[in-house]
Structure formats: C-alpha cells, structure tokens
Amino acid sequence: MGSLQLLPPTASSHAADMDWLFAALLGVSAFILLLVFGLMILFCVRYRKGSRVERGNRLGRTWRVEVAWTGLTFAAFLVLYFWGAELYVRIHSPPAEATDIYVVGKQWMWKIEHPGGQREIDALHVPVGKPVRLVLTSQDVIHDFAIPAFRIRQDAVPGRYETLWFTPTEVGEYRLFCAEFCGTLHARMGGTVVVMEPSDFQRWLDSQDPGPSLAQEGEALFRSYGCSGCHGGTSTVHAPKLEGLFGRPVPLEGGRSVIADDRYIRTSILMPKAEIAAGYPPVMPSFAGQIGEDDLLKLVAYIKSLADRTAANSQAESMERPAQ
Amino acid sequence: MMSATVTGKPEEPIVATKNYLTEEGITLRSWLLTRDHKRIAILYTLSLTFFFFVGGAAATLIRLNLVTPSGIFTPDIYNRLFTLHGIVMVWFFLIPSIPNTMGNFLIPLMIGAKDLAFPRLNLLSWYLYVGAGLLALFAIVIGGVDTGWTFYTPFSSLYSNGYVVLALAAVFAVGFSSILTGLNFIVTTHRMRAPGMTWYRLPVFVWSNYATSIIMVLATPVLAITLLLVAVERLLRVGIFDPALGGDPLLFQHLFWFYSHPAVYIMILPGFGVISEIVPCFARKPLFGYKFVVWSSIAISVIGFFVWAHHMFVAGISLYAGLVFSLLSYVIAVPSAIKVFNWTATLHKGWISFDAPMLYALGFIGLFTIGGLTGLFVANLAFDVHVTDSYFVVAHFHYIMVGGMVSAYFGGLHYWWPKVTGRLYPEWWARIAALLIFFGFNLTFFPQFILGYLGMERRYYAYPPEFQAWNIFSSAGASVLAVGYALPFFYLGWSLFRGKRAGANPWAATGLEWQTPSPPPTHNFDRTPTVTRPPYQYRPEPEPQDV
Ligand code: HEM
Ligand SMILES: [Cu+2]
C-alpha cells in the first residue's frame, strides 16, 4: 500500500507554474471557505435558540451588502481567470526550436514516432532541458494523452491533429496515462516517460532500429500515392509547389489565409476542397479513406522537411539523388 | 403506506381521515390512474428511491473494486458498473429528484392552487419516467452498456460492444418526461397563483423550480436530437460523428454539453430552493436578500446555456473559444456565491435551532461551497489541463451533485415529511443520519481531489499502486456514507406506522402549504387562501402551533 502522497513529481517547465496556480486557487478558496464556515459556525453558536445574546436591530435593506460582496467576489475571480488563461496560452505556444514527436492513440496503446524514424509503444524517451512538441491523433476513438508529472494532457481525436509542448526538467521515469474513456482496457492504456541526459538520449536514439526517418518514408509515399505527379518539380499540372510551404501563411480562395501547419496539410490531403489555395484550380482528388493515420504522419513530416528548401534547389537535389 | 395514516395506535385520535391518501380510495387502481399531484409525487418518490438504491448499489461495487490497485472485477464488468451508476444517478435520480417529488407535491400547495395545470400530463410524465427506467435496467440485465453516461462518440456510435441503442432510447424517453414536467410547472406558476400571490411573494422553492423548468424545456430537446443522431450513426453507419465516415467527433460534445451543462443546474437549482425554505424557518428570520436569491436563480438558468465548452478545454477547441468559455464560467460562479453568502447572512441575529432538516441544510451549504469553489479550479483554463478527466473532476461534481443535491433532497424530505405523511420521525435518528452523511461524504470524496491532482484518471478499474492509500480512505468513507443513506429508509418507514401525529404546522413555518391539514385533503385547501404578506415573515419566538 502506497504512502500518502500529496503532490505528484514536478518534472516539466509547466509543472512549477501549475503548482503556483494551484496555490493561488487554494488561497482564494481557503479564504472564502474560512469566511463562510467561520461565520456560519459563529452565528450558529451565538444565535442558537435560547442564547440570550442581544439581537438588536435586524438589517432591513440588503442591497449595499449584496453589491459589495458580489463585486469583490467577481474581482477575485477575474484575477484567477487571467492567471489561468495566460498559462493556458503558454502551454499552447511552443517555441520554434521544439522537436516534433508524433503520438497516435489506438485501442489500447500509444504509438510514438520520433522525427528520426525511431518508434516506441507505450513509452516516450525525451532529453532533459529540450523543448518537445507533441502532435497527437488517434486511429479509432478519442483518447487522451496525460503526463501528470509534466502537468499536461490533451485529447487525441481521430481525424484531427492537436498539439501541446513541454520541456522536461528532471531526469527520471514518469507515468503516462490515457485519460479519456476508450473501451475495455482504457485503464491499462499507459506507459512510461523516460527523461534522459541529452548524451544518454542520443545513445538511446542511436541504439534504436535506425530505419528510414519519417520524412524519408514520407518521401517514398509521396511518390507511391502519386502526389509527386502534380506537386513534383517536373510536373506540368498547375499545382502549388510544397517546398518552403510549411509554417508560412497560405492565401486562400476567397481572401482568407491560413498558416500551413500540420492541420492544414492533413486537411489538404483528406479534404482538398475545404481550403483551396488561391490561384490554383480545385482539381486535387481527396485521399480520405486511402491513406492511414501512420502514412499521413509521414507525409506531413516529409512536407515539413521541405520547409527550408526552395523549389529550385530541391529540384536540383532530386536530380542528383534519385529516390531509393 | 397509505393505510398507515388511518391505522395508528388505537389510543391516538385519528386526526384527518379525509385526506389525499384516503379520499380516492386505497386500491392500486386508484393510485395508478390518479391525477392528484400529491399522489403522483408519492409515486415518483417510491420509484426514485428504488433507482437511488440501484445506483447506490453500483457505487458500492465500484468503490469495492477500487480497494485494490489491480481491481476485483473484469474490466468489462467495471466499465458497465460505472456506466450503470452514471446513467441511473443522473437521469433517473438527480434530474427528476426534487422537481418531480417535492415540486409536484408542493408547488400547487405553495401557490394556493388545487392541482397542477395539466394533471393528466403529469401522470403521463410519471409513466414515461418509469418506462424509461425499466428499459435502462433491461439493457443492463441483458448485457449492459460501457459508454459512461456521456456517450462520447465515436466510441458509443461505432466501437462500444454494449446495448447502447437501448440505453439511448431510455434516456431519450426520460427526457420527454422532464419536458412535460417543466411545461406543467411553468404554466402552473403563471396561471394558478392564489389571489394576492404576486411574483415577489412566491417562495424561493417555487422560483427555483420555475428556473429549472425553463432549462428543462429549452435544453432537453437538444439532448433528444443528439441521442437520436448517435443511434442513427450506430444503426445505419452514416457519418455524423465518426471521422472515418466523414463526421466530426467534437460536434457530439458540443451538442451533448449544450444540454448537459445546463442540466447540472437542473440538478442543483431545486436544491437551492429547498435550502432557502429550511434556513429561514429554523433561523426564525426572513431570507436575507430574497430578491437577490430569486434573480440569481434566473441568472444561473440563463448563463448556464453559455458555458458548455468548459467541458472541452483539452478536447481540441480553439484557444479563443477556451478563453471565452472560461471567462463565462467564472461569471456564472458569481450567482452561486451570492446564494451561499445569503444563507449565511440569514443566520445572523437568528434564533437558530438544529432540527434534522436544518442539519441537512447546513451540511448542504458546507459541501456545496467546497464543490462550487473547486468549480473555480476546473473552470480555470490551465488548471483544467492538468485535472480534467481525473478524479479531481469526479470529486468536484460529487460535491455539487451528491453533497449538494442529495443533502438538499434529504433535507427537504425531512422538512416536509410531516406534511406529506402526517407523522413525525424520530428526531435523534434523523440527526445521527445527517451527521453520518456529512462525515461519510467528506471521507469518501475529499481524498479524490488529492488523487486527481496526483494523476489518477477517472473510469479506471485498475490503477498504479501508489494511489492505493487514498483509495482505501475513499472506500472506507463510502461505507459510512452507505449506512447514512440507508438509515432514513428505516426510521422514516417506521414513522409511517408509529410516528407521532404531526399537526398541520410542526415547525411553525409560514408557507401556505402549512396552512392546510397534514396530510392535505385532495383539493388542497378548503377555501382558496388569499395572500397578504411576503414569504418568510418569521419572528424570533415561534408562534403557537396550528394557528
Ligand atoms: C452548480 C452546480 C454544478 C454542478 C451540478 C456541476 C456538475 C458537474 C459535472 C457533472 C461535471 C463533470 C462532467 C464530466 O463528466 O466530465 C462537472 C465538470 C465541470 N464543472 Fe461543474 N458543476 C456545477 C458547478 C460548477 C461551477 C459553479 C463551475 C464553474 C465555476 C463548474 C465548472 C465545471 C467545469 C469547468 C467542469 C469541467 C471539468 C472538466 O471536465 O475538466 N461547475 N461539473
Ligand atoms: Cu485510450
């Protein structure tokens, strides 16, 4: 039988902030609680039936009191609101240098893919002190990826990408859970997060089955699904080139524009008519139902790897080094 | 039950032989075809008690399973147990609890009317409720459901291996029962008030049932449509919620919480009403800030429609939506806080006695305050990221719904028991039960806040061993709580046969319902009362009984 723990381990950049927020919430609550309980007990004792205390004039008009306590309560609530909102925005704004790690939920396991192609199941290895951005999705029902020691969680929703980031701050092993009910073995859908020294982490990465990286595999898929037929360097079809696309704003038909992120790329593959890039005919067919979640991740990783290239040098490169 | 009032010990004088329990006869037929709101309230109370024990039995098994980290039952059995617990407690106990039992019994009495506006509709609503409840139990007997009471898609629509469609049908049907009750209360409150019973002379109990009815009528149809869509997707495999078929899983959550968040106020507003009757009576003082209490109920029922997405902060809504919904959730916490302050202030310079109803009411204020304050935690965007779907949320909503609503239900049951049955219960036992419930409740649910912060997720049949200690506390508390909830069943039952005669107004209370005999005659009042004073005109010294 475990001992009476009071706080979970604090092992990420968000954990300390969350604990401070918790302390603030506790502080405000304790104040209100003591006030209410204190007064209740005081009144119950002092004004119990039969006690001979002077009851004097009872308060008739109440609205001043009402306005005062309503205003004060609301002001205290607003402080808590802004505090939490600010941290929430931070949890959802990853730094530019964060490494992307892909997480796919499936009844009942977590499949994790590192950018170098290393894969793991129900385990996540990360280096201490380096920001990590998680990109989550699910292959079947809704799951929820939760790491209490890092104070983060996010639903993995089929058909969508959700992201969230953290910087691990303490070397060690922490628990990882599925928190959204997902069927029979929901309670067993969890594992371990291993935070390592960067050098150990590098050694771990090297010791894993090297395999092709996600982007390399994506490149092969890019050809086999026929994407390169239109988007490739030598294509004659009027389709947007994908080099340098990722992370930039894309003007859309109708005047809006969106940032080309994981979600945008995924939508463009599955629902090409949803967000049509301005100036191109909407001729791309939908690949919904043909490309599985795993392959989609690889394609996105490939297109992401093209972020820093221009169309010209990638054409030159692909002439030098034809596909394997 | 009905014969109890006419038997009684031979030496006791039989006070009122002509009352609603005896006037229409005591045959089964006279009960099952009755249109008297008071008899229908009794029918509800009996069936609701049954469902409370069914849901409670499931809760006991759940807590039993969680005594050991590896669990006792198989995962599928456990998943079916918490689904059974959730569905029965939410839809067959909490939502109908106070409105359909006390609301039905008291609203006409409190406003000086002979009955509800639509007596037949009222009976129909009970049949829908019982039919739906039996259908839900049937689904459980033939195999069960494992979706949780929230039926999240695409799990419920395509992956679950339980009898989901039957359960959906049961909830769908009971929804219509709520709609009918809500309509009936709204029309009754508007049209059937006695002369002189202006809006600001209505007891808060009537106001809060009125606010609840608005939510029932406006929100429940959305639930009905949502459940229908899940059934359609499950049976016909069309893409509504499952992305594999081209649907959107978050659409379900938006629709579901658009009903279910307002529904949590269906589960608590009537409780506010009960407490607002009990506290002034036992403090012998007018309710502090009557108009503020009234309008905070109305505010809650309106703002309650604009906070649904606070259940979805980690589900993938946009940052902007998160910011707006969190702010609105903080706004709705204000009217709840107002009520707590007002009840506390009502005690000031009172003449307080601690009879059982008052003990339940004080317990309610304490537990609801903790539940409401932890609502501030889960409404907080960043904090919710850490605790949502964990035991923290389980503790939070149990403090509100069980600590709050169930305490209010028991408080009301004791307060109006003499009116309903004409008998008094043994006071000592009632106080013991109230204390047991309060302590058992805290022992059960307080550890769950800690468990949630530590990272124990909800709906787990097995958990990491380091969480065991707090789970044992919680299970131990649950057994105390079970005794507390079972006790009233015995002493109230006993009082039906042996309890002292109550008289019309044992608490020297001021409401209209106390001005007619206990139990009241079928037509409620011999002469339609005329109201000349605001409610809660209490003075320190109790007035002589039976004026
Ligand atoms: C007054 C009566 C209340 C009732 C009956 C109630 C009930 C509930 C229930 C049933 C849930 C759990 C939903 C689930 O299955 O996930 C819940 C969660 C929640 N409640 Fe309350 N609640 C009440 C008051 C409040 C207040 C005053 C606030 C805000 C200040 C609040 C904020 C929340 C939030 C944000 C959640 C979502 C938590 C999450 O899923 O992480 N509640 N409540
Ligand atoms: Cu899962």
PDB file of C-alpha atoms in Angstrom, chain A residues 48-240:
ATOM      1  CA  ARG A  48     -28.651  29.480  18.801  1.00  0.00           C
ATOM      2  CA  LYS A  49     -32.156  29.229  20.107  1.00  0.00           C
ATOM      3  CA  GLY A  50     -32.299  30.181  23.734  1.00  0.00           C
ATOM      4  CA  SER A  51     -28.992  32.030  23.852  1.00  0.00           C
ATOM      5  CA  ARG A  52     -29.576  35.372  25.478  1.00  0.00           C
ATOM      6  CA  VAL A  53     -27.395  37.441  23.270  1.00  0.00           C
ATOM      7  CA  GLU A  54     -28.694  40.865  22.260  1.00  0.00           C
ATOM      8  CA  ARG A  55     -30.140  40.623  18.761  1.00  0.00           C
ATOM      9  CA  GLY A  56     -30.829  44.333  18.444  1.00  0.00           C
ATOM     10  CA  ASN A  57     -31.994  45.787  15.207  1.00  0.00           C
ATOM     11  CA  ARG A  58     -32.024  43.397  12.321  1.00  0.00           C
ATOM     12  CA  LEU A  59     -30.731  44.562   8.989  1.00  0.00           C
ATOM     13  CA  GLY A  60     -33.597  45.608   6.735  1.00  0.00           C
ATOM     14  CA  ARG A  61     -32.175  46.834   3.440  1.00  0.00           C
ATOM     15  CA  THR A  62     -29.690  44.444   1.951  1.00  0.00           C
ATOM     16  CA  TRP A  63     -28.666  45.733  -1.416  1.00  0.00           C
ATOM     17  CA  ARG A  64     -25.474  47.528  -0.321  1.00  0.00           C
ATOM     18  CA  VAL A  65     -24.151  44.330   1.220  1.00  0.00           C
ATOM     19  CA  GLU A  66     -25.169  42.344  -1.858  1.00  0.00           C
ATOM     20  CA  VAL A  67     -23.454  44.692  -4.274  1.00  0.00           C
ATOM     21  CA  ALA A  68     -20.303  44.769  -2.162  1.00  0.00           C
ATOM     22  CA  TRP A  69     -19.805  41.035  -1.908  1.00  0.00           C
ATOM     23  CA  THR A  70     -20.830  40.368  -5.485  1.00  0.00           C
ATOM     24  CA  GLY A  71     -18.297  42.919  -6.716  1.00  0.00           C
ATOM     25  CA  LEU A  72     -15.479  41.641  -4.527  1.00  0.00           C
ATOM     26  CA  THR A  73     -16.115  38.020  -5.445  1.00  0.00           C
ATOM     27  CA  PHE A  74     -16.141  38.840  -9.110  1.00  0.00           C
ATOM     28  CA  ALA A  75     -12.897  40.792  -8.866  1.00  0.00           C
ATOM     29  CA  ALA A  76     -11.147  37.869  -7.162  1.00  0.00           C
ATOM     30  CA  PHE A  77     -12.494  35.502  -9.802  1.00  0.00           C
ATOM     31  CA  LEU A  78     -11.164  37.700 -12.607  1.00  0.00           C
ATOM     32  CA  VAL A  79      -7.629  37.553 -11.228  1.00  0.00           C
ATOM     33  CA  LEU A  80      -7.782  33.749 -11.215  1.00  0.00           C
ATOM     34  CA  TYR A  81      -9.197  33.741 -14.702  1.00  0.00           C
ATOM     35  CA  PHE A  82      -6.392  35.814 -16.184  1.00  0.00           C
ATOM     36  CA  TRP A  83      -3.764  33.821 -14.385  1.00  0.00           C
ATOM     37  CA  GLY A  84      -5.061  30.542 -15.793  1.00  0.00           C
ATOM     38  CA  ALA A  85      -5.687  31.957 -19.254  1.00  0.00           C
ATOM     39  CA  GLU A  86      -2.133  33.233 -19.543  1.00  0.00           C
ATOM     40  CA  LEU A  87      -0.654  29.862 -18.627  1.00  0.00           C
ATOM     41  CA  TYR A  88      -3.025  28.056 -20.992  1.00  0.00           C
ATOM     42  CA  VAL A  89      -1.919  30.223 -23.868  1.00  0.00           C
ATOM     43  CA  ARG A  90       1.703  29.472 -22.964  1.00  0.00           C
ATOM     44  CA  ILE A  91       1.072  25.711 -22.862  1.00  0.00           C
ATOM     45  CA  HIS A  92      -0.249  26.024 -26.380  1.00  0.00           C
ATOM     46  CA  SER A  93       2.533  28.205 -27.836  1.00  0.00           C
ATOM     47  CA  PRO A  94       5.554  26.002 -28.474  1.00  0.00           C
ATOM     48  CA  PRO A  95       8.962  27.609 -29.016  1.00  0.00           C
ATOM     49  CA  ALA A  96      10.242  27.473 -32.573  1.00  0.00           C
ATOM     50  CA  GLU A  97      13.108  25.111 -31.784  1.00  0.00           C
ATOM     51  CA  ALA A  98      10.876  22.390 -30.276  1.00  0.00           C
ATOM     52  CA  THR A  99      11.340  18.874 -31.645  1.00  0.00           C
ATOM     53  CA  ASP A 100       8.157  17.330 -33.001  1.00  0.00           C
ATOM     54  CA  ILE A 101       7.185  13.941 -31.700  1.00  0.00           C
ATOM     55  CA  TYR A 102       4.151  12.203 -33.131  1.00  0.00           C
ATOM     56  CA  VAL A 103       1.725  10.353 -30.907  1.00  0.00           C
ATOM     57  CA  VAL A 104      -1.002   8.096 -32.251  1.00  0.00           C
ATOM     58  CA  GLY A 105      -3.574   6.592 -29.886  1.00  0.00           C
ATOM     59  CA  LYS A 106      -5.094   3.242 -30.685  1.00  0.00           C
ATOM     60  CA  GLN A 107      -7.213   0.886 -28.573  1.00  0.00           C
ATOM     61  CA  TRP A 108      -5.229   0.285 -26.283  1.00  0.00           C
ATOM     62  CA  MET A 109      -1.734   1.567 -26.828  1.00  0.00           C
ATOM     63  CA  TRP A 110       0.229   4.710 -27.525  1.00  0.00           C
ATOM     64  CA  LYS A 111       2.341   4.605 -30.687  1.00  0.00           C
ATOM     65  CA  ILE A 112       5.099   7.179 -30.684  1.00  0.00           C
ATOM     66  CA  GLU A 113       7.324   8.185 -33.574  1.00  0.00           C
ATOM     67  CA  HIS A 114      10.435  10.323 -33.312  1.00  0.00           C
ATOM     68  CA  PRO A 115      11.480  12.546 -36.211  1.00  0.00           C
ATOM     69  CA  GLY A 116      14.457  10.255 -36.924  1.00  0.00           C
ATOM     70  CA  GLY A 117      12.108   7.320 -37.510  1.00  0.00           C
ATOM     71  CA  GLN A 118      12.560   5.674 -34.092  1.00  0.00           C
ATOM     72  CA  ARG A 119       9.352   4.213 -32.821  1.00  0.00           C
ATOM     73  CA  GLU A 120       8.180   3.141 -29.435  1.00  0.00           C
ATOM     74  CA  ILE A 121       4.988   1.817 -27.900  1.00  0.00           C
ATOM     75  CA  ASP A 122       3.682   2.936 -24.504  1.00  0.00           C
ATOM     76  CA  ALA A 123       6.959   4.702 -23.809  1.00  0.00           C
ATOM     77  CA  LEU A 124       8.330   8.126 -24.594  1.00  0.00           C
ATOM     78  CA  HIS A 125      12.043   8.955 -24.363  1.00  0.00           C
ATOM     79  CA  VAL A 126      12.981  12.630 -24.270  1.00  0.00           C
ATOM     80  CA  PRO A 127      16.139  14.579 -23.446  1.00  0.00           C
ATOM     81  CA  VAL A 128      16.124  16.812 -20.389  1.00  0.00           C
ATOM     82  CA  GLY A 129      16.052  20.562 -20.998  1.00  0.00           C
ATOM     83  CA  LYS A 130      14.985  20.418 -24.655  1.00  0.00           C
ATOM     84  CA  PRO A 131      11.510  21.592 -25.673  1.00  0.00           C
ATOM     85  CA  VAL A 132       9.331  18.923 -27.255  1.00  0.00           C
ATOM     86  CA  ARG A 133       6.165  19.487 -29.215  1.00  0.00           C
ATOM     87  CA  LEU A 134       3.707  16.609 -29.326  1.00  0.00           C
ATOM     88  CA  VAL A 135       1.445  16.157 -32.320  1.00  0.00           C
ATOM     89  CA  LEU A 136      -1.409  13.889 -31.339  1.00  0.00           C
ATOM     90  CA  THR A 137      -4.025  11.982 -33.207  1.00  0.00           C
ATOM     91  CA  SER A 138      -5.963   8.753 -32.892  1.00  0.00           C
ATOM     92  CA  GLN A 139      -6.699   5.851 -35.133  1.00  0.00           C
ATOM     93  CA  ASP A 140     -10.064   4.881 -33.690  1.00  0.00           C
ATOM     94  CA  VAL A 141     -11.824   6.509 -30.728  1.00  0.00           C
ATOM     95  CA  ILE A 142     -10.934   9.573 -28.653  1.00  0.00           C
ATOM     96  CA  HIS A 143      -8.018   9.005 -26.271  1.00  0.00           C
ATOM     97  CA  ASP A 144      -6.281  11.465 -24.001  1.00  0.00           C
ATOM     98  CA  PHE A 145      -2.540  11.678 -23.522  1.00  0.00           C
ATOM     99  CA  ALA A 146      -1.759  12.652 -19.946  1.00  0.00           C
ATOM    100  CA  ILE A 147       1.544  13.052 -18.105  1.00  0.00           C
ATOM    101  CA  PRO A 148       0.761  14.214 -14.543  1.00  0.00           C
ATOM    102  CA  ALA A 149       4.406  14.897 -13.651  1.00  0.00           C
ATOM    103  CA  PHE A 150       4.517  17.375 -16.527  1.00  0.00           C
ATOM    104  CA  ARG A 151       1.009  18.753 -15.724  1.00  0.00           C
ATOM    105  CA  ILE A 152      -0.151  18.332 -19.297  1.00  0.00           C
ATOM    106  CA  ARG A 153      -2.793  16.426 -21.138  1.00  0.00           C
ATOM    107  CA  GLN A 154      -4.516  16.631 -24.472  1.00  0.00           C
ATOM    108  CA  ASP A 155      -7.204  14.598 -26.198  1.00  0.00           C
ATOM    109  CA  ALA A 156      -6.090  12.593 -29.210  1.00  0.00           C
ATOM    110  CA  VAL A 157      -9.079  12.931 -31.510  1.00  0.00           C
ATOM    111  CA  PRO A 158      -9.466  10.798 -34.614  1.00  0.00           C
ATOM    112  CA  GLY A 159      -9.357  12.895 -37.720  1.00  0.00           C
ATOM    113  CA  ARG A 160      -7.558  15.844 -36.129  1.00  0.00           C
ATOM    114  CA  TYR A 161      -4.135  16.934 -35.030  1.00  0.00           C
ATOM    115  CA  GLU A 162      -3.788  18.532 -31.635  1.00  0.00           C
ATOM    116  CA  THR A 163      -0.521  19.820 -30.282  1.00  0.00           C
ATOM    117  CA  LEU A 164       0.989  20.648 -26.938  1.00  0.00           C
ATOM    118  CA  TRP A 165       4.518  21.125 -25.702  1.00  0.00           C
ATOM    119  CA  PHE A 166       6.759  20.857 -22.659  1.00  0.00           C
ATOM    120  CA  THR A 167      10.377  20.998 -21.615  1.00  0.00           C
ATOM    121  CA  PRO A 168      11.354  18.173 -19.264  1.00  0.00           C
ATOM    122  CA  THR A 169      13.345  19.473 -16.340  1.00  0.00           C
ATOM    123  CA  GLU A 170      14.221  16.404 -14.265  1.00  0.00           C
ATOM    124  CA  VAL A 171      15.854  13.171 -15.349  1.00  0.00           C
ATOM    125  CA  GLY A 172      13.755  10.189 -14.333  1.00  0.00           C
ATOM    126  CA  GLU A 173      10.824   7.981 -15.180  1.00  0.00           C
ATOM    127  CA  TYR A 174       7.248   9.198 -15.010  1.00  0.00           C
ATOM    128  CA  ARG A 175       3.861   7.726 -15.661  1.00  0.00           C
ATOM    129  CA  LEU A 176       1.826   8.317 -18.734  1.00  0.00           C
ATOM    130  CA  PHE A 177      -1.904   7.637 -18.941  1.00  0.00           C
ATOM    131  CA  CYS A 178      -4.879   7.562 -21.241  1.00  0.00           C
ATOM    132  CA  ALA A 179      -7.470   9.770 -19.602  1.00  0.00           C
ATOM    133  CA  GLU A 180     -10.442   9.661 -21.974  1.00  0.00           C
ATOM    134  CA  PHE A 181     -12.551   6.539 -21.654  1.00  0.00           C
ATOM    135  CA  CYS A 182     -11.785   4.442 -24.731  1.00  0.00           C
ATOM    136  CA  GLY A 183     -13.168   0.962 -24.104  1.00  0.00           C
ATOM    137  CA  THR A 184     -12.353  -2.246 -22.259  1.00  0.00           C
ATOM    138  CA  LEU A 185      -8.670  -1.726 -21.471  1.00  0.00           C
ATOM    139  CA  HIS A 186      -8.789   2.044 -21.037  1.00  0.00           C
ATOM    140  CA  ALA A 187      -7.238   1.731 -17.575  1.00  0.00           C
ATOM    141  CA  ARG A 188      -4.301  -0.222 -18.955  1.00  0.00           C
ATOM    142  CA  MET A 189      -3.530   2.209 -21.749  1.00  0.00           C
ATOM    143  CA  GLY A 190      -0.494   3.907 -20.326  1.00  0.00           C
ATOM    144  CA  GLY A 191       3.226   3.667 -20.029  1.00  0.00           C
ATOM    145  CA  THR A 192       6.371   5.458 -19.057  1.00  0.00           C
ATOM    146  CA  VAL A 193       8.025   8.715 -19.963  1.00  0.00           C
ATOM    147  CA  VAL A 194      11.792   8.464 -19.686  1.00  0.00           C
ATOM    148  CA  VAL A 195      13.645  11.754 -19.326  1.00  0.00           C
ATOM    149  CA  MET A 196      17.366  11.328 -20.060  1.00  0.00           C
ATOM    150  CA  GLU A 197      20.540  13.380 -20.184  1.00  0.00           C
ATOM    151  CA  PRO A 198      20.959  14.577 -23.780  1.00  0.00           C
ATOM    152  CA  SER A 199      24.006  12.351 -24.295  1.00  0.00           C
ATOM    153  CA  ASP A 200      22.164   9.286 -22.978  1.00  0.00           C
ATOM    154  CA  PHE A 201      19.235  10.208 -25.108  1.00  0.00           C
ATOM    155  CA  GLN A 202      21.453  10.397 -28.197  1.00  0.00           C
ATOM    156  CA  ARG A 203      22.859   6.984 -27.343  1.00  0.00           C
ATOM    157  CA  TRP A 204      19.337   5.662 -26.950  1.00  0.00           C
ATOM    158  CA  LEU A 205      18.307   7.086 -30.304  1.00  0.00           C
ATOM    159  CA  ASP A 206      21.327   5.518 -31.983  1.00  0.00           C
ATOM    160  CA  SER A 207      20.661   2.160 -30.421  1.00  0.00           C
ATOM    161  CA  GLN A 208      17.137   2.071 -31.827  1.00  0.00           C
ATOM    162  CA  ASP A 209      16.437   0.417 -35.118  1.00  0.00           C
ATOM    163  CA  PRO A 210      17.699   3.250 -37.319  1.00  0.00           C
ATOM    164  CA  GLY A 211      15.279   2.675 -40.195  1.00  0.00           C
ATOM    165  CA  PRO A 212      14.383   5.492 -42.526  1.00  0.00           C
ATOM    166  CA  SER A 213      13.288   8.735 -40.902  1.00  0.00           C
ATOM    167  CA  LEU A 214       9.635   9.704 -41.016  1.00  0.00           C
ATOM    168  CA  ALA A 215      10.403  12.284 -43.667  1.00  0.00           C
ATOM    169  CA  GLN A 216      12.294   9.777 -45.803  1.00  0.00           C
ATOM    170  CA  GLU A 217       9.438   7.333 -45.601  1.00  0.00           C
ATOM    171  CA  GLY A 218       7.088  10.169 -46.384  1.00  0.00           C
ATOM    172  CA  GLU A 219       9.086  10.978 -49.476  1.00  0.00           C
ATOM    173  CA  ALA A 220       8.652   7.445 -50.765  1.00  0.00           C
ATOM    174  CA  LEU A 221       4.939   7.595 -50.035  1.00  0.00           C
ATOM    175  CA  PHE A 222       4.766  10.950 -51.774  1.00  0.00           C
ATOM    176  CA  ARG A 223       5.694   9.135 -54.931  1.00  0.00           C
ATOM    177  CA  SER A 224       3.734   5.953 -54.415  1.00  0.00           C
ATOM    178  CA  TYR A 225       0.468   7.773 -53.699  1.00  0.00           C
ATOM    179  CA  GLY A 226       1.087   9.839 -56.799  1.00  0.00           C
ATOM    180  CA  CYS A 227       1.382  13.193 -55.082  1.00  0.00           C
ATOM    181  CA  SER A 228       4.592  13.942 -56.944  1.00  0.00           C
ATOM    182  CA  GLY A 229       2.710  13.650 -60.222  1.00  0.00           C
ATOM    183  CA  CYS A 230       1.222  17.069 -59.652  1.00  0.00           C
ATOM    184  CA  HIS A 231       3.344  18.645 -56.903  1.00  0.00           C
ATOM    185  CA  GLY A 232       6.719  17.309 -58.142  1.00  0.00           C
ATOM    186  CA  GLY A 233       9.320  19.575 -59.681  1.00  0.00           C
ATOM    187  CA  THR A 234       8.818  18.438 -63.264  1.00  0.00           C
ATOM    188  CA  SER A 235       5.035  18.242 -63.215  1.00  0.00           C
ATOM    189  CA  THR A 236       3.031  20.048 -65.864  1.00  0.00           C
ATOM    190  CA  VAL A 237      -0.125  20.296 -63.733  1.00  0.00           C
ATOM    191  CA  HIS A 238      -0.689  23.710 -62.166  1.00  0.00           C
ATOM    192  CA  ALA A 239      -0.341  22.647 -58.531  1.00  0.00           C
ATOM    193  CA  PRO A 240       1.335  24.500 -55.656  1.00  0.00           C
TER     194      PRO A 240
END
